mmCIF file of C-alpha atoms in Angstrom:
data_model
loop_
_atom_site.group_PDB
_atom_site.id
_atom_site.type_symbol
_atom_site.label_atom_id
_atom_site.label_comp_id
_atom_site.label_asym_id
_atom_site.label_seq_id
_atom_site.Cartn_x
_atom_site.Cartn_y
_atom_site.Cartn_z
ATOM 1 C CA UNK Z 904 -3.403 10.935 -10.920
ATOM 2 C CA UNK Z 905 -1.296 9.638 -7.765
ATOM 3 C CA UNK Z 906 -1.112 6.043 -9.838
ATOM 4 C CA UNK Z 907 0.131 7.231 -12.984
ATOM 5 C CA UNK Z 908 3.595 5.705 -13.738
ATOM 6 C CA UNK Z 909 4.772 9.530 -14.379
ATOM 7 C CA UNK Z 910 3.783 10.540 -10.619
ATOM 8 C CA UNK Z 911 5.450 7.680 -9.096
ATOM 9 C CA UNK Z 912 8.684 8.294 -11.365
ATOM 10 C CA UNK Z 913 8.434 11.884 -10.303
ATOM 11 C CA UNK Z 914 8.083 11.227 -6.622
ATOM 12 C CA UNK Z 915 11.043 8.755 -6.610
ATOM 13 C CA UNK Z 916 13.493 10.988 -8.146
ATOM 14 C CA UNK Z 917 12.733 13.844 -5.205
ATOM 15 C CA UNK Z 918 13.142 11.673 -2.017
ATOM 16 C CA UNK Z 919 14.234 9.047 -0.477
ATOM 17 C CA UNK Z 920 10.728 8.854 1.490
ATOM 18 C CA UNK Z 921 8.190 8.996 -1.437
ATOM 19 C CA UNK Z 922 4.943 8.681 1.375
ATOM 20 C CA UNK Z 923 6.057 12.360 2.782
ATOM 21 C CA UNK Z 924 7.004 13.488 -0.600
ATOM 22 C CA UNK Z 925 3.922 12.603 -2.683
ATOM 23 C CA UNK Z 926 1.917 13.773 0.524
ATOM 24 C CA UNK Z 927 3.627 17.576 0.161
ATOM 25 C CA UNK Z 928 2.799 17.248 -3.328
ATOM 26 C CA UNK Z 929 -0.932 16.443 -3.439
ATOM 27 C CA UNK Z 930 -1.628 20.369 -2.538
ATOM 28 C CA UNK Z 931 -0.149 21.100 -5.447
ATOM 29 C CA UNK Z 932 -2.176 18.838 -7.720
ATOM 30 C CA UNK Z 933 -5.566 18.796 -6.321
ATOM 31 C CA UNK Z 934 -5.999 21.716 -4.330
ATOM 32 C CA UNK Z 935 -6.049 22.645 -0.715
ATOM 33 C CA UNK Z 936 -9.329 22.409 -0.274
ATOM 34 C CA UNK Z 937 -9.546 18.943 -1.169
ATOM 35 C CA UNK Z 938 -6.497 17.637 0.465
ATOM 36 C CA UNK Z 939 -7.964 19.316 3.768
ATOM 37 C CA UNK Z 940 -11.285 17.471 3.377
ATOM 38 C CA UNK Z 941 -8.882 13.920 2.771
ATOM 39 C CA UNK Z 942 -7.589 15.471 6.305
ATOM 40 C CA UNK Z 943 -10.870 15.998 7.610
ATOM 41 C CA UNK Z 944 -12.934 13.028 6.656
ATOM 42 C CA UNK Z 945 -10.082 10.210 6.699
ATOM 43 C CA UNK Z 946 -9.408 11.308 10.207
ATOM 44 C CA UNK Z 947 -6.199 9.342 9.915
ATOM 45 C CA UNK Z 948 -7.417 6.086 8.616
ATOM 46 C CA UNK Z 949 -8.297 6.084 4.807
ATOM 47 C CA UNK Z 950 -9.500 2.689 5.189
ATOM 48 C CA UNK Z 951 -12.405 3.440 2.720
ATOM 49 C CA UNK Z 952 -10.042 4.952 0.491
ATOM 50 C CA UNK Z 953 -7.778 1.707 0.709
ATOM 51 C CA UNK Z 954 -10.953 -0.411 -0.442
ATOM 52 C CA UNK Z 955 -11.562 2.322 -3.357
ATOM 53 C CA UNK Z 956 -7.688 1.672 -4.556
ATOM 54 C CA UNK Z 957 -7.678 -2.295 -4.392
ATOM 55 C CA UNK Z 958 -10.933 -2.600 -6.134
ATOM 56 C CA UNK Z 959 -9.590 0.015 -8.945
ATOM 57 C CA UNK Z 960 -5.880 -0.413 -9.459
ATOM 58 C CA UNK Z 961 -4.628 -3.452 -7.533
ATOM 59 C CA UNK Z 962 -4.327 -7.243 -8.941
ATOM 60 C CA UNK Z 963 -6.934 -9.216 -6.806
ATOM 61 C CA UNK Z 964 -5.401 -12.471 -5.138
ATOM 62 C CA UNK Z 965 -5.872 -15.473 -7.852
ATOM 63 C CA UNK Z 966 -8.784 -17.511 -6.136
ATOM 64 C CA UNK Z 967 -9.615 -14.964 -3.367
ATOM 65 C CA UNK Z 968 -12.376 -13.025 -2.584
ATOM 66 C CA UNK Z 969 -12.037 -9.116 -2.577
ATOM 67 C CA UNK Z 970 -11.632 -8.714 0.778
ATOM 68 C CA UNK Z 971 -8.846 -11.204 1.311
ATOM 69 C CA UNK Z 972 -7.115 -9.090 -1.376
ATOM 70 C CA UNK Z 973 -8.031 -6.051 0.441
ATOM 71 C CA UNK Z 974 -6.768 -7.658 4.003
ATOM 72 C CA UNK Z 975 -3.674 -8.967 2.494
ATOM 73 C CA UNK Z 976 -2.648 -5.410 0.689
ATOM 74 C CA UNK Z 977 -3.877 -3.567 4.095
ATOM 75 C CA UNK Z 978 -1.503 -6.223 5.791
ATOM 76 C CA UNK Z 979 1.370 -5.732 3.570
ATOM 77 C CA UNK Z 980 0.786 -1.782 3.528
ATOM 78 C CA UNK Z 981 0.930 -1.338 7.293
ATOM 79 C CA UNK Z 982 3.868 -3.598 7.531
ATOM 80 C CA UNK Z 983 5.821 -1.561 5.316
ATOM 81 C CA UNK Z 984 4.994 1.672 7.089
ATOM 82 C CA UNK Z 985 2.239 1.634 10.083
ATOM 83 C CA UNK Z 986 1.183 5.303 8.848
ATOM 84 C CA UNK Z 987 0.140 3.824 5.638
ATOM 85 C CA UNK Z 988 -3.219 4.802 5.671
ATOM 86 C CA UNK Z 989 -2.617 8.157 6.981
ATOM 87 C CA UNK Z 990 -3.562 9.562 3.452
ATOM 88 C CA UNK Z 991 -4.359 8.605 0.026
ATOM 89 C CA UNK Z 992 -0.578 8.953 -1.109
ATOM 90 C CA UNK Z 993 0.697 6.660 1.945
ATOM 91 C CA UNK Z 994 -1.711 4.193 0.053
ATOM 92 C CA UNK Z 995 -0.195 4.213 -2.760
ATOM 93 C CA UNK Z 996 3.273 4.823 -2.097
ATOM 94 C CA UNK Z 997 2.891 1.456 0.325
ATOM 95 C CA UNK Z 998 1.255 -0.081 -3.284
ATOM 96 C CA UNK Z 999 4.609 0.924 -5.144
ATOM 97 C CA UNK Z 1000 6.814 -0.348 -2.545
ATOM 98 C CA UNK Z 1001 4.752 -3.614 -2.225
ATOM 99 C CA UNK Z 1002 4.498 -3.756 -6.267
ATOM 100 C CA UNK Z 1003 6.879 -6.708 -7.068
ATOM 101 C CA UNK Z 1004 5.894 -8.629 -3.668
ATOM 102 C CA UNK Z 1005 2.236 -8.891 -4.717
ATOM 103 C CA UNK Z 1006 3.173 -10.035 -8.013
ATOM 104 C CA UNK Z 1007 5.521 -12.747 -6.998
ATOM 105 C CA UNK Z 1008 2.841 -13.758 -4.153
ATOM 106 C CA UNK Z 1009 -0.149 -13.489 -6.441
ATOM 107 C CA UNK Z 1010 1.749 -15.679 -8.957
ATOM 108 C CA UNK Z 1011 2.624 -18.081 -6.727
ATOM 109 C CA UNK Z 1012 -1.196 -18.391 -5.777
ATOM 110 C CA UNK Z 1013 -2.593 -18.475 -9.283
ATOM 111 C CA UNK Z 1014 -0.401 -21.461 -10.184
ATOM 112 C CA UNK Z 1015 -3.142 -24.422 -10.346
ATOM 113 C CA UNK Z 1016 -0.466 -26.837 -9.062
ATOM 114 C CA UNK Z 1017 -0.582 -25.175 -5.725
ATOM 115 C CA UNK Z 1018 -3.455 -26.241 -3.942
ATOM 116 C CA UNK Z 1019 -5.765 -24.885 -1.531
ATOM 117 C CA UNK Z 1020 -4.416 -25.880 1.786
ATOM 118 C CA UNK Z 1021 -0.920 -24.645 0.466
ATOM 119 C CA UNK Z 1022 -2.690 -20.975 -0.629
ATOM 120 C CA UNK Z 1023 -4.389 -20.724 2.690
ATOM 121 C CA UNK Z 1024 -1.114 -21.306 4.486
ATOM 122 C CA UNK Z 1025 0.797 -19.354 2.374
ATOM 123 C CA UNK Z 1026 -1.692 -16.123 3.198
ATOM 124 C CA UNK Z 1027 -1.921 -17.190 6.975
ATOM 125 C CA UNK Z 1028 1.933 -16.891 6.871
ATOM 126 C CA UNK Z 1029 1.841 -13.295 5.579
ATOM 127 C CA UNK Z 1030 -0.502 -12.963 7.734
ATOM 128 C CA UNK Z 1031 1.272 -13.400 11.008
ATOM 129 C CA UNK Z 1032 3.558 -11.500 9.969
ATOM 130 C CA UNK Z 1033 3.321 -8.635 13.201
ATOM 131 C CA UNK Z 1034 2.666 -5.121 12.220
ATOM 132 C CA UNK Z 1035 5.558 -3.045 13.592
ATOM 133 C CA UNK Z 1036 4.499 -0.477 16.806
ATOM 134 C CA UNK Z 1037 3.353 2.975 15.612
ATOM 135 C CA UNK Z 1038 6.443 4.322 16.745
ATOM 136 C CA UNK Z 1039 8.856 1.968 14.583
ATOM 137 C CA UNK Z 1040 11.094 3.510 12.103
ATOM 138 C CA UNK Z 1041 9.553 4.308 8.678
ATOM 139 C CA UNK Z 1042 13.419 4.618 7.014
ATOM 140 C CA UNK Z 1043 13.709 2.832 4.160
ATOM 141 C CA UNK Z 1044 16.480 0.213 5.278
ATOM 142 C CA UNK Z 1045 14.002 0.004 8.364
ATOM 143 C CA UNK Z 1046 11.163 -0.728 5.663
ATOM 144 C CA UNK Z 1047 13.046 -2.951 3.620
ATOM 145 C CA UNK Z 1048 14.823 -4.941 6.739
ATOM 146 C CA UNK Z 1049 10.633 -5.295 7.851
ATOM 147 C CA UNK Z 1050 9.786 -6.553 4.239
ATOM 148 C CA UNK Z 1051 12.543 -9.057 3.652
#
């Protein structure tokens, strides 16, 4: 339900922050209960959660195991906002905002004239790229300043 194309149309329309929109909305759509036990069990890291979505919905990395597409999303996700994993809908609202970055990057990779020494160094790269403090802006020009 929080990946349908709908949802994520929905959610964009409302706000300019979709992770604290789509996080007032889950209530509504699943109940409570549920989003109380997400609360509860998460503890404020939905790491598990994370490895749920990026087996199920996300592109793996051409030529990659799982988890370097896993650590490369969870990379990406926390630059973009450092409360990412906060809740299920900070995952995915991190996926939509990383969307078209992924796909270039995972392109790039799955080109067979690109070889493996340039791959690794193009994933160590986004790799040391620093995760902002937990106390950095989560704005969207602050976002998109962090994810140029």
């Amino acid at each position: 339900i929080l990946n349908e194309r709908s949802t994520r149309e929905q959610v964009e329309k409302m706000n300019d922050n979709t992770q604290e929109t789509l996080i007032k909305l889950c209530p509504n759509i699943f109940g409570e209960d549920i989003v109380n036990n997400w609360i509860k069990f998460g503890n404020n890291n939905h790491d598990d959660y994370l490895n749920d979505f990026v087996a199920t919905a996300m592109i793996p990395v051409p030529g990659a195991d799982f988890n370097t597409t896993k650590d490369l999303c969870k990379h990406l996700f926390l630059i973009t906002r450092t409360d990412s994993l906060v809740s299920p809908a900070g995952i995915h609202t991190a996926a939509w905002e990383n969307e078209t970055r992924l796909f270039r990057c995972n392109s790039l990779l799955a080109n067979n004239l690109v070889d493996k020494n340039c791959r690794d160094g193009i994933l160590n790269s986004i790799r040391s790229v620093p995760i902002p403090s937990n106390n950095a802006s989560n704005n969207s020009i602050d976002i998109k300043n962090r994810l140029a």
